[in-house]
């Protein structure tokens, strides 16, 4: 599989590569940044993405071994479902689907995230919308004997967004984080899709 299967995608990536120029990113980090920029047309993400040491390798190994993927909302889930189907068919869940009603004092995504954690603590978690879900996940990770395979921290907005990302930054877990207020479901989906492509190509190198 290649990210350049479609001519328009090939042309778009060529434009991105030309305008990005040299970046202090390794090859796999660059592939993720490029896909995020392709999804958003926002070159600032090249400097906002933070990769913890070993995070990409941890995610690739987990995805190749059919690790579940948990998203906060259905928009992220739908954004990666196609790539999941083309690659490893990982079990795929949206936390919000686990909470028809929120627990007292919590949001639906936060409630659903806590329920997903009970079932899939070692999953790949992709948060692209709800900072409350990321904060809940951070609290779970802080006391977990075994951390999740990866946390994608990319909620967007103004309320609790920066706080949730700072909480994630303080944890010794594999993480790909978008600094500041920017992020969103397309960003979280783009990160996971890029990881799926990297994981697939790692097992199926080009001849």
PDB file of C-alpha atoms in Angstrom, residues 37-120:
ATOM      1  CA  UNK A  37      -1.385  18.730   6.706  1.00  0.00           C
ATOM      2  CA  UNK A  38      -3.091  16.983   3.800  1.00  0.00           C
ATOM      3  CA  UNK A  39      -6.237  16.624   5.921  1.00  0.00           C
ATOM      4  CA  UNK A  40      -6.239  20.209   7.183  1.00  0.00           C
ATOM      5  CA  UNK A  41      -4.289  22.352   4.680  1.00  0.00           C
ATOM      6  CA  UNK A  42      -2.624  23.837   7.762  1.00  0.00           C
ATOM      7  CA  UNK A  43       1.169  23.774   7.691  1.00  0.00           C
ATOM      8  CA  UNK A  44       1.423  24.869  11.315  1.00  0.00           C
ATOM      9  CA  UNK A  45       0.789  21.288  12.384  1.00  0.00           C
ATOM     10  CA  UNK A  46       4.322  20.432  11.312  1.00  0.00           C
ATOM     11  CA  UNK A  47       5.558  22.347  14.365  1.00  0.00           C
ATOM     12  CA  UNK A  48       2.649  21.521  16.695  1.00  0.00           C
ATOM     13  CA  UNK A  49       2.991  17.746  16.577  1.00  0.00           C
ATOM     14  CA  UNK A  50       4.932  16.184  19.440  1.00  0.00           C
ATOM     15  CA  UNK A  51       6.122  12.565  19.318  1.00  0.00           C
ATOM     16  CA  UNK A  52       7.245  10.897  22.532  1.00  0.00           C
ATOM     17  CA  UNK A  53      10.259   8.580  22.187  1.00  0.00           C
ATOM     18  CA  UNK A  54       9.222   5.207  20.781  1.00  0.00           C
ATOM     19  CA  UNK A  55       5.601   6.242  20.290  1.00  0.00           C
ATOM     20  CA  UNK A  56       5.436   5.425  16.596  1.00  0.00           C
ATOM     21  CA  UNK A  57       7.145   2.074  17.040  1.00  0.00           C
ATOM     22  CA  UNK A  58       4.794   1.179  19.895  1.00  0.00           C
ATOM     23  CA  UNK A  59       1.760   2.045  17.799  1.00  0.00           C
ATOM     24  CA  UNK A  60       3.004   0.149  14.746  1.00  0.00           C
ATOM     25  CA  UNK A  61       3.635  -3.027  16.744  1.00  0.00           C
ATOM     26  CA  UNK A  62       0.225  -2.788  18.408  1.00  0.00           C
ATOM     27  CA  UNK A  63      -1.648  -2.182  15.163  1.00  0.00           C
ATOM     28  CA  UNK A  64       0.099  -5.085  13.479  1.00  0.00           C
ATOM     29  CA  UNK A  65      -1.070  -7.315  16.330  1.00  0.00           C
ATOM     30  CA  UNK A  66      -4.753  -6.362  15.934  1.00  0.00           C
ATOM     31  CA  UNK A  67      -4.795  -4.048  18.936  1.00  0.00           C
ATOM     32  CA  UNK A  68      -8.192  -2.360  19.454  1.00  0.00           C
ATOM     33  CA  UNK A  69      -8.515   1.286  18.506  1.00  0.00           C
ATOM     34  CA  UNK A  70     -10.698   3.491  20.707  1.00  0.00           C
ATOM     35  CA  UNK A  71     -11.750   6.947  19.537  1.00  0.00           C
ATOM     36  CA  UNK A  72     -13.604   9.571  21.527  1.00  0.00           C
ATOM     37  CA  UNK A  73     -16.296  10.289  18.911  1.00  0.00           C
ATOM     38  CA  UNK A  74     -17.748   8.713  15.793  1.00  0.00           C
ATOM     39  CA  UNK A  75     -16.223  11.300  13.474  1.00  0.00           C
ATOM     40  CA  UNK A  76     -12.755   9.991  14.310  1.00  0.00           C
ATOM     41  CA  UNK A  77     -13.979   6.399  14.089  1.00  0.00           C
ATOM     42  CA  UNK A  78     -15.503   6.932  10.646  1.00  0.00           C
ATOM     43  CA  UNK A  79     -12.375   8.762   9.524  1.00  0.00           C
ATOM     44  CA  UNK A  80     -10.186   5.703  10.101  1.00  0.00           C
ATOM     45  CA  UNK A  81     -12.633   2.870   9.392  1.00  0.00           C
ATOM     46  CA  UNK A  82     -11.704   2.674   5.724  1.00  0.00           C
ATOM     47  CA  UNK A  83      -7.980   2.367   6.402  1.00  0.00           C
ATOM     48  CA  UNK A  84      -8.601  -0.163   9.166  1.00  0.00           C
ATOM     49  CA  UNK A  85     -10.568  -2.287   6.685  1.00  0.00           C
ATOM     50  CA  UNK A  86      -7.734  -2.079   4.136  1.00  0.00           C
ATOM     51  CA  UNK A  87      -5.054  -3.088   6.628  1.00  0.00           C
ATOM     52  CA  UNK A  88      -5.393  -5.068   9.866  1.00  0.00           C
ATOM     53  CA  UNK A  89      -9.142  -4.951  10.639  1.00  0.00           C
ATOM     54  CA  UNK A  90      -8.440  -3.837  14.189  1.00  0.00           C
ATOM     55  CA  UNK A  91     -11.456  -3.790  16.514  1.00  0.00           C
ATOM     56  CA  UNK A  92     -12.680  -0.204  16.358  1.00  0.00           C
ATOM     57  CA  UNK A  93     -14.819   1.574  18.947  1.00  0.00           C
ATOM     58  CA  UNK A  94     -16.073   5.085  19.652  1.00  0.00           C
ATOM     59  CA  UNK A  95     -16.262   5.849  23.372  1.00  0.00           C
ATOM     60  CA  UNK A  96     -19.428   7.899  23.005  1.00  0.00           C
ATOM     61  CA  UNK A  97     -21.272   4.766  21.843  1.00  0.00           C
ATOM     62  CA  UNK A  98     -20.644   3.232  25.280  1.00  0.00           C
ATOM     63  CA  UNK A  99     -22.628   5.936  27.074  1.00  0.00           C
ATOM     64  CA  UNK A 100     -26.244   6.535  26.132  1.00  0.00           C
ATOM     65  CA  UNK A 101     -26.431   8.741  29.228  1.00  0.00           C
ATOM     66  CA  UNK A 102     -23.533  10.448  31.020  1.00  0.00           C
ATOM     67  CA  UNK A 103     -22.617   9.633  34.579  1.00  0.00           C
ATOM     68  CA  UNK A 104     -23.398  12.444  37.045  1.00  0.00           C
ATOM     69  CA  UNK A 105     -21.016  15.340  36.538  1.00  0.00           C
ATOM     70  CA  UNK A 106     -19.413  13.832  33.443  1.00  0.00           C
ATOM     71  CA  UNK A 107     -19.834  14.177  29.690  1.00  0.00           C
ATOM     72  CA  UNK A 108     -20.952  11.295  27.498  1.00  0.00           C
ATOM     73  CA  UNK A 109     -17.524  10.944  25.922  1.00  0.00           C
ATOM     74  CA  UNK A 110     -15.862  10.959  29.341  1.00  0.00           C
ATOM     75  CA  UNK A 111     -18.307   8.336  30.590  1.00  0.00           C
ATOM     76  CA  UNK A 112     -17.808   6.198  27.504  1.00  0.00           C
ATOM     77  CA  UNK A 113     -14.054   6.527  27.698  1.00  0.00           C
ATOM     78  CA  UNK A 114     -14.039   5.205  31.247  1.00  0.00           C
ATOM     79  CA  UNK A 115     -16.100   2.213  30.156  1.00  0.00           C
ATOM     80  CA  UNK A 116     -13.821   1.546  27.208  1.00  0.00           C
ATOM     81  CA  UNK A 117     -10.825   1.701  29.514  1.00  0.00           C
ATOM     82  CA  UNK A 118     -12.316  -1.054  31.651  1.00  0.00           C
ATOM     83  CA  UNK A 119     -12.403  -3.322  28.586  1.00  0.00           C
ATOM     84  CA  UNK A 120      -9.460  -2.177  26.476  1.00  0.00           C
TER      85      UNK A 120
END
